[in-house]
Coordinates of C-alpha atoms (C1' of nucleotides) in Angstrom, one line a residue:
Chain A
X174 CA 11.3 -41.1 -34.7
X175 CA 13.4 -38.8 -36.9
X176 CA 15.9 -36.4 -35.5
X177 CA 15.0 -32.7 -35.0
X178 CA 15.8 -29.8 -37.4
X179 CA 16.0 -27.2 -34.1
X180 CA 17.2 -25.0 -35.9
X181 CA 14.5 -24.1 -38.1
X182 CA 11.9 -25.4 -35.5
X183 CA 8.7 -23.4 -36.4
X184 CA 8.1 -22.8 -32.3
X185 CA 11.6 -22.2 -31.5
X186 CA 11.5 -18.7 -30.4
X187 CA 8.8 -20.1 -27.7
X188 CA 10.7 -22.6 -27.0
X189 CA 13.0 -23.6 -24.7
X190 CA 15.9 -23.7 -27.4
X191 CA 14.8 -20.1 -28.4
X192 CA 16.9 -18.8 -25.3
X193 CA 20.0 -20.8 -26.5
X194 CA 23.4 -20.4 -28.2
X195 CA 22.5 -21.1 -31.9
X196 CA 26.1 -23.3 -32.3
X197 CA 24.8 -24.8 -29.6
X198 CA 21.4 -25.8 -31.1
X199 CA 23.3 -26.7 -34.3
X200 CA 25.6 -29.0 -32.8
X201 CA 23.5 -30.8 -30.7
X202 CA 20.3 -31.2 -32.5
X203 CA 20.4 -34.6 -34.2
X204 CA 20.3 -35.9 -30.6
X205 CA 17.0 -34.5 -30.2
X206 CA 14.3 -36.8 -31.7
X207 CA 10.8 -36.0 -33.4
X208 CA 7.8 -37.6 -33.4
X209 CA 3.9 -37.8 -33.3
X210 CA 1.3 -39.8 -31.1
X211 CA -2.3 -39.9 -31.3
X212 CA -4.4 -38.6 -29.0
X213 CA -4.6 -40.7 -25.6
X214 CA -1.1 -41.7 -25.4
X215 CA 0.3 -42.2 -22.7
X216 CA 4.4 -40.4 -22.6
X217 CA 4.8 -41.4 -20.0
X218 CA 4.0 -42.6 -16.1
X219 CA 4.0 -41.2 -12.4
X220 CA 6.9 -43.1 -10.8
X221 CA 8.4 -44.1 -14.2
X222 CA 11.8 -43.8 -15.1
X223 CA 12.7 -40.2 -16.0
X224 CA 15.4 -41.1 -19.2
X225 CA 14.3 -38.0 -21.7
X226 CA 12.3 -34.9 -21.0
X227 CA 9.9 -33.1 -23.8
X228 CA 9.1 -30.3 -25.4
X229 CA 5.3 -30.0 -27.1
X230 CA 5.6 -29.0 -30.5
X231 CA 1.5 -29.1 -31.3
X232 CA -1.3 -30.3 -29.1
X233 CA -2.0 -30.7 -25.7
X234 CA -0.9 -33.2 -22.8
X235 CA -2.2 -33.2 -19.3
X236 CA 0.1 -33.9 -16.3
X237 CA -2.0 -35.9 -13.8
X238 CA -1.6 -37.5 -10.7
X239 CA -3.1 -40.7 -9.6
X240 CA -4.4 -41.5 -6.2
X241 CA -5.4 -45.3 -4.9
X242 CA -9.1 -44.0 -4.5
X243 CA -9.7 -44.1 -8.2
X244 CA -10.3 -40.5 -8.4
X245 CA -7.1 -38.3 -10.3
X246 CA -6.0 -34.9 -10.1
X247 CA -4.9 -32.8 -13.9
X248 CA -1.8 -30.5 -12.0
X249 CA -1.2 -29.3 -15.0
X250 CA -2.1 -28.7 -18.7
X251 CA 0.8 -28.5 -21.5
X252 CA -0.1 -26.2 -24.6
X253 CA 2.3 -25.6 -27.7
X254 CA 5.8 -25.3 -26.4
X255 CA 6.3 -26.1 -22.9
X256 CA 8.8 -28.4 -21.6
X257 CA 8.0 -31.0 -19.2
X258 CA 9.2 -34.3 -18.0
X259 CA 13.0 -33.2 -16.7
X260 CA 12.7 -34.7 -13.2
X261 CA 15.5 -36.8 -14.3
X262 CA 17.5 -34.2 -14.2
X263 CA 18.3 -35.2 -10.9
X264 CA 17.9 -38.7 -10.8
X265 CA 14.2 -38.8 -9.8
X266 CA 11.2 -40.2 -11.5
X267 CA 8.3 -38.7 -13.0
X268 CA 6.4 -37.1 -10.7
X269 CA 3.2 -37.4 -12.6
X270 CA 1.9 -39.2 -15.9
X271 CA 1.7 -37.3 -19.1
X272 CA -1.3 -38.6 -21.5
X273 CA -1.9 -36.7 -24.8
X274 CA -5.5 -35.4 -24.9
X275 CA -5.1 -34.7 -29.0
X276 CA -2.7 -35.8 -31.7
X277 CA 0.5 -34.5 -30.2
X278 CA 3.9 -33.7 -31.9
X279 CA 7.1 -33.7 -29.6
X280 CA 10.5 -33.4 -29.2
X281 CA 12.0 -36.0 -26.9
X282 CA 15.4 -34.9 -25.0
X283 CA 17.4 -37.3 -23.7
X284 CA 19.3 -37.1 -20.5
X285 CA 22.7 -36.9 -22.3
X286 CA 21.6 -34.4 -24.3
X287 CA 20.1 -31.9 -21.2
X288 CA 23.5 -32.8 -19.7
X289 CA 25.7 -31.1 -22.2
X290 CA 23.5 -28.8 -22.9
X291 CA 23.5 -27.4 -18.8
X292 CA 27.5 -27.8 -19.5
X293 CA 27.9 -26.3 -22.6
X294 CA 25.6 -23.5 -22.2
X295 CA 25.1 -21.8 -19.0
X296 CA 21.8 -19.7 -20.3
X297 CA 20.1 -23.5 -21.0
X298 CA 19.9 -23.8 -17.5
X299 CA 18.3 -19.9 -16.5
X300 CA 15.7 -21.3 -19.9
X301 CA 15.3 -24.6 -17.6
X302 CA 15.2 -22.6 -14.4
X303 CA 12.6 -20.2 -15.8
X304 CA 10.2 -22.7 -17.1
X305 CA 10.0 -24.7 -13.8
X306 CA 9.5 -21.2 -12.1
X307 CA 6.3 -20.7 -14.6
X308 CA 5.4 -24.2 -13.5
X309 CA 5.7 -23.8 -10.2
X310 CA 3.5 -20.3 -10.5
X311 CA 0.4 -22.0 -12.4
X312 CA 0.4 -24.6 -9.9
X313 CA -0.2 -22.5 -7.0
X314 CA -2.6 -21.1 -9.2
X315 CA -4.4 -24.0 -9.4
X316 CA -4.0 -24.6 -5.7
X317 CA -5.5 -21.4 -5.1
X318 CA -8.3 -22.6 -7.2
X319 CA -9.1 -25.4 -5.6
X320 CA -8.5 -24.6 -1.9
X321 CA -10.1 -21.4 -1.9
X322 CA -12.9 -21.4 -4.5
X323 CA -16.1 -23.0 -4.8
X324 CA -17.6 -25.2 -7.8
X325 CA -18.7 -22.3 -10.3
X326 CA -16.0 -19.8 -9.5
X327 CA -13.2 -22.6 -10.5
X328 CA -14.7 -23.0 -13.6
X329 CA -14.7 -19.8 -14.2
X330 CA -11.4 -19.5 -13.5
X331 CA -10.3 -22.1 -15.8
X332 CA -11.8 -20.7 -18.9
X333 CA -10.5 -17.6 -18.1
X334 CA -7.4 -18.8 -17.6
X335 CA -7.6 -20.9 -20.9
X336 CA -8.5 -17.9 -22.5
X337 CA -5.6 -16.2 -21.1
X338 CA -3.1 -19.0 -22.5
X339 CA -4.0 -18.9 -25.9
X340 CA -3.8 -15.7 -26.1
X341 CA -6.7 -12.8 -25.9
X342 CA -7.1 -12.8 -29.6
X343 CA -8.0 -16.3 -30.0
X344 CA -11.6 -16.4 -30.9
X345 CA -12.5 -19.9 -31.0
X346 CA -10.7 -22.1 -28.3
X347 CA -10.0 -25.9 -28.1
X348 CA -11.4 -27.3 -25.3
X349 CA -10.0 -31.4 -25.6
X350 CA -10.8 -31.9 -22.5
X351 CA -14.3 -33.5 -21.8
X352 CA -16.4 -32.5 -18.7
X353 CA -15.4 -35.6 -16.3
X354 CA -11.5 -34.3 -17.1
X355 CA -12.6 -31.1 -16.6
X356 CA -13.7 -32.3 -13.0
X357 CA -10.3 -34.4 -12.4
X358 CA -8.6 -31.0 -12.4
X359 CA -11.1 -29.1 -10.7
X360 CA -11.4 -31.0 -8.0
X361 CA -14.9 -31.3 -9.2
X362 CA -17.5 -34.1 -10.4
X363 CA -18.5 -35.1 -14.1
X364 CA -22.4 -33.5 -13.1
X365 CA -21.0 -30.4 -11.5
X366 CA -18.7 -29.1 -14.1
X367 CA -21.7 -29.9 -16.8
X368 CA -24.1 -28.3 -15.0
X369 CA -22.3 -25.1 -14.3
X370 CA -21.2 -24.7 -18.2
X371 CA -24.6 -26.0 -19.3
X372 CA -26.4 -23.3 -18.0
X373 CA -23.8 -21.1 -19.0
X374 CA -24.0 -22.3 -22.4
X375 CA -28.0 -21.2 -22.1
X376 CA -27.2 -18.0 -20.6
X377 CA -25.0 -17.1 -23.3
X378 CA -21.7 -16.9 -21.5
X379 CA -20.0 -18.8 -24.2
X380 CA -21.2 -20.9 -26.6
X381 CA -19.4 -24.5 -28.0
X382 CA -18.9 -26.4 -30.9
X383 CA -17.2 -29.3 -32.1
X384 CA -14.7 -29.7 -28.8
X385 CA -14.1 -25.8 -29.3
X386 CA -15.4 -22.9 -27.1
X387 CA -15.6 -19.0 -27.6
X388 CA -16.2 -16.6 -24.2
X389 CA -19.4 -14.4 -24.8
X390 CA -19.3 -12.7 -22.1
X391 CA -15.8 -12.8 -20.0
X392 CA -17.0 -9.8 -18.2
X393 CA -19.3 -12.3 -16.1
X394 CA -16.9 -14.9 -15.4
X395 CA -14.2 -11.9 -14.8
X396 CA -16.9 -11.1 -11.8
X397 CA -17.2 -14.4 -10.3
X398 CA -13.7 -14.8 -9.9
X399 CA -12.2 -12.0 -8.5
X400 CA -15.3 -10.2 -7.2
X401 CA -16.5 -13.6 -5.1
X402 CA -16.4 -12.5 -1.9
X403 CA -19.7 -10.2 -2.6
Chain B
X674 CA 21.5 -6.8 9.4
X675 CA 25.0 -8.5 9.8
X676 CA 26.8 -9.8 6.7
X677 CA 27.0 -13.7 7.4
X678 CA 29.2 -16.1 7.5
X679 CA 28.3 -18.8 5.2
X680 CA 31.1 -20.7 5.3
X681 CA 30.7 -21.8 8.5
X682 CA 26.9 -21.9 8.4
X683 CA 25.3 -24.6 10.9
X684 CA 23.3 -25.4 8.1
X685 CA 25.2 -25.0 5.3
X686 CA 24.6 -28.9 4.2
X687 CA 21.5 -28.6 3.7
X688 CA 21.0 -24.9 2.4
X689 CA 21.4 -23.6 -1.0
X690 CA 25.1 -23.2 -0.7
X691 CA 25.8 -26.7 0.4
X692 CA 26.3 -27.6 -3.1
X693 CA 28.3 -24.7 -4.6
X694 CA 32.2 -24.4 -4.6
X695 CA 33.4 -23.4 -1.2
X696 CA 35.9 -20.6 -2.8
X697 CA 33.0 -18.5 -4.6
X698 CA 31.0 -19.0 -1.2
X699 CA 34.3 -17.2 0.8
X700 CA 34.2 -14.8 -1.9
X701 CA 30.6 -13.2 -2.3
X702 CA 29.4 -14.3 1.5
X703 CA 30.0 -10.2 2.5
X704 CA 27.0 -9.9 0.4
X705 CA 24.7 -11.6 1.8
X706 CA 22.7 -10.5 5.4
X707 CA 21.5 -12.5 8.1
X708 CA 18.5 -11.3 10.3
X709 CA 15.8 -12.3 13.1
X710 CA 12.3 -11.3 12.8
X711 CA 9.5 -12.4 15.1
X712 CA 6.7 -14.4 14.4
X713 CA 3.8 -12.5 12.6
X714 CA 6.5 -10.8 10.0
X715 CA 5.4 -10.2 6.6
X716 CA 8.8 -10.7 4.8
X717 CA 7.5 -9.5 1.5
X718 CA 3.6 -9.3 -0.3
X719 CA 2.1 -10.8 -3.0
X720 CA 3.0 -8.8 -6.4
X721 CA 5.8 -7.0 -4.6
X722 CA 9.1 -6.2 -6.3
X723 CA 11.0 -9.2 -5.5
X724 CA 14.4 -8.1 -4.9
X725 CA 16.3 -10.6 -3.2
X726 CA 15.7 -14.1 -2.1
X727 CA 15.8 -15.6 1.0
X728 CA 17.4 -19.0 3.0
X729 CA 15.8 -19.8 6.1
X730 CA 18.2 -20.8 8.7
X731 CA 15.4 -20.9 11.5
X732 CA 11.8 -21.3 11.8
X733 CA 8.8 -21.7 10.2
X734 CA 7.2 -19.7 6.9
X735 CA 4.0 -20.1 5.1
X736 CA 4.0 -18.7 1.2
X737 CA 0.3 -17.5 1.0
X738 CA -1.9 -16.2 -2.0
X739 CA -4.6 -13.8 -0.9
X740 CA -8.1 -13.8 -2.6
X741 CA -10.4 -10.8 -3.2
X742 CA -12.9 -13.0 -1.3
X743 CA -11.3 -12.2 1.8
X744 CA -10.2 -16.5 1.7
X745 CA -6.4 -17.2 2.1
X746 CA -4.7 -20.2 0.4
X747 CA -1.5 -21.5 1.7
X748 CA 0.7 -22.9 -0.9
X749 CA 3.6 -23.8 0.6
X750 CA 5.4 -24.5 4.3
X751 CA 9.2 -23.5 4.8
X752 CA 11.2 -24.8 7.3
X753 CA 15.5 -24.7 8.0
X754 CA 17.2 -24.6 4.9
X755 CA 14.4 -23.7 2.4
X756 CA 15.2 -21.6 -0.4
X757 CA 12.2 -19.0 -1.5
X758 CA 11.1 -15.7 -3.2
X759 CA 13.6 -16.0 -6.0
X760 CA 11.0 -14.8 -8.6
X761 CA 12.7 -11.4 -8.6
X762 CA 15.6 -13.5 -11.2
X763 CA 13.3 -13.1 -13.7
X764 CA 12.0 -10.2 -13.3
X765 CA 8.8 -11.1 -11.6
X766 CA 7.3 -9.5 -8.8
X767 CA 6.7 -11.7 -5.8
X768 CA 4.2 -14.7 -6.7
X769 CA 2.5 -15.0 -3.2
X770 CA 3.2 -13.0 0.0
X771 CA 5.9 -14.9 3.0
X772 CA 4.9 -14.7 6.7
X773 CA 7.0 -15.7 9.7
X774 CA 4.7 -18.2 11.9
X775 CA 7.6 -18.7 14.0
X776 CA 10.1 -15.9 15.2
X777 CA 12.7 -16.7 12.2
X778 CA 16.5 -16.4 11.1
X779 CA 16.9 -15.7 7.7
X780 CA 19.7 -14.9 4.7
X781 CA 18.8 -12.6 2.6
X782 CA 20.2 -12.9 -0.6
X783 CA 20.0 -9.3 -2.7
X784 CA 19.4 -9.9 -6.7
X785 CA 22.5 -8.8 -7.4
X786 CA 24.8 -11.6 -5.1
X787 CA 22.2 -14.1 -7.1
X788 CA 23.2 -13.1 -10.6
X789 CA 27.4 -13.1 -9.5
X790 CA 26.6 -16.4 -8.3
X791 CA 24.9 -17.5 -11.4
X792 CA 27.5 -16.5 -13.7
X793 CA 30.7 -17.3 -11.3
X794 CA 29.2 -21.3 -10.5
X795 CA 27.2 -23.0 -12.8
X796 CA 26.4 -25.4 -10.2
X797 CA 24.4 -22.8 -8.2
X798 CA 21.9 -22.7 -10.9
X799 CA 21.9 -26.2 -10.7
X800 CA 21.0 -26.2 -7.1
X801 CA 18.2 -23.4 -8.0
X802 CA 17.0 -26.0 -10.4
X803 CA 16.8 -28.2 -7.9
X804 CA 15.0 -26.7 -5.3
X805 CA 12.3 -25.5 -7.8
X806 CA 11.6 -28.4 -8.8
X807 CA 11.0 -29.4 -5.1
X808 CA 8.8 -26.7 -5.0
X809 CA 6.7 -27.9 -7.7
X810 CA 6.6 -31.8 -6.7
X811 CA 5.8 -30.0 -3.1
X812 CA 2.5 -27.8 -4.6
X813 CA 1.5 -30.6 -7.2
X814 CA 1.4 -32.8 -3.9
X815 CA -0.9 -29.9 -2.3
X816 CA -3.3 -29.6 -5.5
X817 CA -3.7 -33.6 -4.9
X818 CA -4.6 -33.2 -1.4
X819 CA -7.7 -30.0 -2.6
X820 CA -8.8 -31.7 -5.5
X821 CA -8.7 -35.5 -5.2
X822 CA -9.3 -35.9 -1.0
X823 CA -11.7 -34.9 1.5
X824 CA -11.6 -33.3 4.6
X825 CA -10.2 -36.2 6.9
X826 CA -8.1 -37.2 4.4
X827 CA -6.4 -33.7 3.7
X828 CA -5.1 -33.5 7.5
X829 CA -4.3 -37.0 8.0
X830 CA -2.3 -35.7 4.9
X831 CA -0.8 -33.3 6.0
X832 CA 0.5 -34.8 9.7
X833 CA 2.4 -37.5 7.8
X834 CA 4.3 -35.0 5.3
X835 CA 5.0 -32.7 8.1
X836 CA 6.1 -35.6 10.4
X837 CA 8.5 -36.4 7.1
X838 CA 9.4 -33.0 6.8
X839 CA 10.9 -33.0 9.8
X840 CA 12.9 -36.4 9.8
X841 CA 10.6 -39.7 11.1
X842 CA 13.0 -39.2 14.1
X843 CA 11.6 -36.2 15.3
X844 CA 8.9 -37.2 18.4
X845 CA 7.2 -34.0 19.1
X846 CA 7.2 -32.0 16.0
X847 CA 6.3 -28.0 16.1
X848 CA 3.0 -27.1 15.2
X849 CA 2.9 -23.5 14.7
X850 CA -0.2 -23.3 12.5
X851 CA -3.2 -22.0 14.6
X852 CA -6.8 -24.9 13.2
X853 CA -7.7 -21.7 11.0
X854 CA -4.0 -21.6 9.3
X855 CA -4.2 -24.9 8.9
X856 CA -7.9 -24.5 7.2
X857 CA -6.2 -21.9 4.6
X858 CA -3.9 -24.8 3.6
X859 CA -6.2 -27.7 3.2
X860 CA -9.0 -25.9 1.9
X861 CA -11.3 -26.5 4.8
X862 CA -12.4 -24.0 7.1
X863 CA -11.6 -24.1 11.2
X864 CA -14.4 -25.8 12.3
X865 CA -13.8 -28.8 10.0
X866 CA -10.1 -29.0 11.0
X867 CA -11.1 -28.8 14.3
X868 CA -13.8 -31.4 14.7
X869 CA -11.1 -33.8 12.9
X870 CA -8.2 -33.4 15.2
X871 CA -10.7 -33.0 18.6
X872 CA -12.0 -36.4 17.4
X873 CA -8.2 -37.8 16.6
X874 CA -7.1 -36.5 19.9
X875 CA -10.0 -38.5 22.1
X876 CA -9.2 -41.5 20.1
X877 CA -6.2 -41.6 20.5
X878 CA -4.5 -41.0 17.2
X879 CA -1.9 -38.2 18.2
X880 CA -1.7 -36.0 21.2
X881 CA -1.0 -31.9 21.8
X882 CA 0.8 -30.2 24.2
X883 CA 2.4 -26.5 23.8
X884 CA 2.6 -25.8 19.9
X885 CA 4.0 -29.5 19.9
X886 CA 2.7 -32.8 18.6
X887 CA 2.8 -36.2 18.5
X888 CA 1.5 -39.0 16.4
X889 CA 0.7 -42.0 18.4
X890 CA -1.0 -44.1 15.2
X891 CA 0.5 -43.3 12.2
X892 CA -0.7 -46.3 10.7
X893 CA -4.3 -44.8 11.0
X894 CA -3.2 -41.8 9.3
X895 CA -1.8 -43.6 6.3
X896 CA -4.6 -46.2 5.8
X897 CA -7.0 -42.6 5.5
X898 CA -4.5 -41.4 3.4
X899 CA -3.7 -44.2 0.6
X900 CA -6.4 -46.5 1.2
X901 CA -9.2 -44.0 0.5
X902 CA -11.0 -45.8 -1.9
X903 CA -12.8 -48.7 0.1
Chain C
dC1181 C1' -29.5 -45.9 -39.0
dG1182 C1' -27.8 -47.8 -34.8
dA1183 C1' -24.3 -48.4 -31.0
dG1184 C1' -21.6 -46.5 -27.5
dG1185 C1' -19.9 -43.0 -25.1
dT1186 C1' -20.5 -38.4 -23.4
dT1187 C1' -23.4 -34.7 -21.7
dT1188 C1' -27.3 -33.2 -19.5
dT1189 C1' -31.0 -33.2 -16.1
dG1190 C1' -33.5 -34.8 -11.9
dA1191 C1' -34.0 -36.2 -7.1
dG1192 C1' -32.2 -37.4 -2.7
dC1193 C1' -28.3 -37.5 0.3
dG1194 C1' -24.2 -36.4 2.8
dA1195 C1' -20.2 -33.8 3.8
dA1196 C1' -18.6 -29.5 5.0
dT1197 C1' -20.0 -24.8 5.8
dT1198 C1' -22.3 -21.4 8.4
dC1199 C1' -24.0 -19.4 12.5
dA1200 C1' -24.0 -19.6 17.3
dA1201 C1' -22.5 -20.8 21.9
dT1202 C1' -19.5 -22.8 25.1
dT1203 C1' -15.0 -24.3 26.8
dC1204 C1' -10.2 -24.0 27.1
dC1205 C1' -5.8 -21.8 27.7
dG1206 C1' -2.1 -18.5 28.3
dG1207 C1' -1.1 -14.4 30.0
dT1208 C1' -2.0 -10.2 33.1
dG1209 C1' -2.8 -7.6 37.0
dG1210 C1' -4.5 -7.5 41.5
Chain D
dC568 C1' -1.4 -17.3 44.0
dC569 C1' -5.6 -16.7 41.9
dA570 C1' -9.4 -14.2 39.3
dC571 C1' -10.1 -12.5 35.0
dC572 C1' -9.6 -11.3 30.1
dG573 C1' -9.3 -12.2 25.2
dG574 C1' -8.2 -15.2 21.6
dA575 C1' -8.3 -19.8 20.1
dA576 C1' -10.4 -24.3 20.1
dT577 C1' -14.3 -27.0 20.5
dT578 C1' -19.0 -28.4 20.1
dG579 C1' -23.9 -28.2 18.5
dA580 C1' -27.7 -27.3 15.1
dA581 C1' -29.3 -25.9 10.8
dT582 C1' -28.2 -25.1 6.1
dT583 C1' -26.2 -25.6 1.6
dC584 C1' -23.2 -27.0 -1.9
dG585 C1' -21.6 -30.5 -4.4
dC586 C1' -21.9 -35.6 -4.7
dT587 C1' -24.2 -40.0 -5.7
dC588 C1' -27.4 -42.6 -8.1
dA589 C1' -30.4 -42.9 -12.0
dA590 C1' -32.3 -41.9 -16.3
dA591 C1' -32.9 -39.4 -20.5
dA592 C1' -31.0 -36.7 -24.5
dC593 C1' -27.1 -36.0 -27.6
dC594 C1' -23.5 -36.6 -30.5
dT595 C1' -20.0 -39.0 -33.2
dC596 C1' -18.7 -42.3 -36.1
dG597 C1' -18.9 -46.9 -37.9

DNA sequence: CGAGGTTTTGAGCGAATTCAATTCCGGTGG
DNA sequence: CCACCGGAATTGAATTCGCTCAAAACCTCG
């Protein structure tokens, strides 16, 4: 765990420091802490004690909630640069677990450290306030998804929306997720979600290789999303 | 349109302004504009230009995002003292359209009044923080109830939240979602709601009367709810 | 090459939807 | 006060989508 070099951070202008006072950054940084985990760690748990937030340097972590039943729910998938974990903030607990589904490299923030930084610079909190807004809009997205969309439409959706977060130019996308994960944040089963992209996959909507996928034909998917009604 | 009187607001404690200093409040209040609307009243629409933000002093709201399909997905439920349609801080349009199932009191907060109060308290975006991140811990609960439960479990689901939404206290709580409304929050469609709580009523497990009602066996309720495994 | 997990495929089942009446209820006008 | 209207709620029957259970095909990596 070495401390950060914000200043210089490769994915700063993403990030949430991007937005922030350079002094600021400077003066603070060494509180900020660096570090790697492989894939299938576990940051952190739903209910846990909240002591440090995150930011995602490389990889990607899923935010999941667990129910009694056995069965979870992914509310959210973390790609290069988001920020996550600040329920402490306010003296709460995580509200969900964070697991990393590949090698991850972070930035752990401790509560101290958000704390100045809210008092000693007022536009850390609109960078806060503006990620949780984001947040709050891809949720609803996903609540969208799964109240009001059947099976093949919400996978659909997903890739598109995958797509979408990587950016349009992205050929090849990784896809760590496997199908039965997949399902935990589609609200869908393991069989569904593979039937759905396997016939896909022989249609020639998008073809897959080695835990990466590229869209053949968007224009298809595009259709079953938006156009569903008909 | 009346400017308001926040300072002496009935609900002042709980709303947004319960936490900001009580001289900046006197100051900017003039700004702000209290109204009544009746029930049915679309306060703003999906992808509009969101240029002010709104505290409910009095009734009930639902945030809803529209599909193509002609399907409706509720995301969230407002009641007094919720904060919402903020987006317009950032720039945004309008995430999700905001309808008055109740006839309503509201604050309407201009963009404007929002940045002053930014810049003149840093606690206010503090309390901004706050509420979002209730929003989000509110729609992550949501994207639990579609993805990871079935029907009976969804409204057992949603009658205890709402119960705790309106303090345990409460006996008859309002119920001013018609069984279709409450089929565009949960995901299922009226006749599913309706065969659940026609079969909850004869047994027993709450009872109805006038827009109103009361849970007689809560305990059911949660045993559905956490125990849904075995 | 073999082992273990993941993906795919098949067949049957069940939960929720769809389609179609019927009943209930609040409000209106006679 | 009561009959009647229209929308909402309820109930029933048939259908379908996604789930469950089970087995086979596929990788991936020791």
């Amino acid at each position: 765990m070495e401390p950060s070099d914000c200043e210089n951070c490769a994915i700063r202008s993403v990030a949430l420091f991007g937005e922030i006072d350079p002094e600021t950054v400077a003066r603070l940084q060494d509180q900020a802490q660096e570090f790697r985990e492989p894939a299938g760690t576990v940051l952190y748990e739903e209910g846990g004690n909240a002591d440090a937030a995150f930011t995602l340097r490389e990889g990607i972590i899923k935010l999941v909630r667990n129910q009694p039943g056995g069965r979870e729910q992914i509310v959210r998938l973390l790609v290069t640069g988001d920020f996550f974990g600040a329920e402490g903030l306010f003296g709460d607990g995580h509200h969900h677990s964070a697991v990393a589904l590949t090698p991850v490299f972070l930035c752990r923030l401790p509560n101290p450290l958000l704390e100045q930084l809210r008092t000693a610079d007022p536009t850390f909190t609109n960078a806060l306030l503006n990620r949780w807004r984001r947040a709050l809009n891809e949720v609803e997205t996903l609540a969208l998804d799964l109240g009001a969309r059947k099976a093949e439409e919400r996978v659909a959706s997903f890739l598109l929306h995958w797509q979408t977060k990587h950016g349009p130019q992205a050929e090849w996308l990784p896809l760590p997720l496997s199908r039965s994960e997949l399902g935990d944040l589609l609200g869908l089963r393991v069989e569904t979600v593979s039937r759905v992209m396997a016939r896909w996959k022989r249609e020639g909507v998008f073809e897959e290789r080695g835990g990466h996928l590229r869209l053949l034909d968007a224009d298809e998917l595009h259709q079953l999303v938006d156009h569903s009604g008909a």
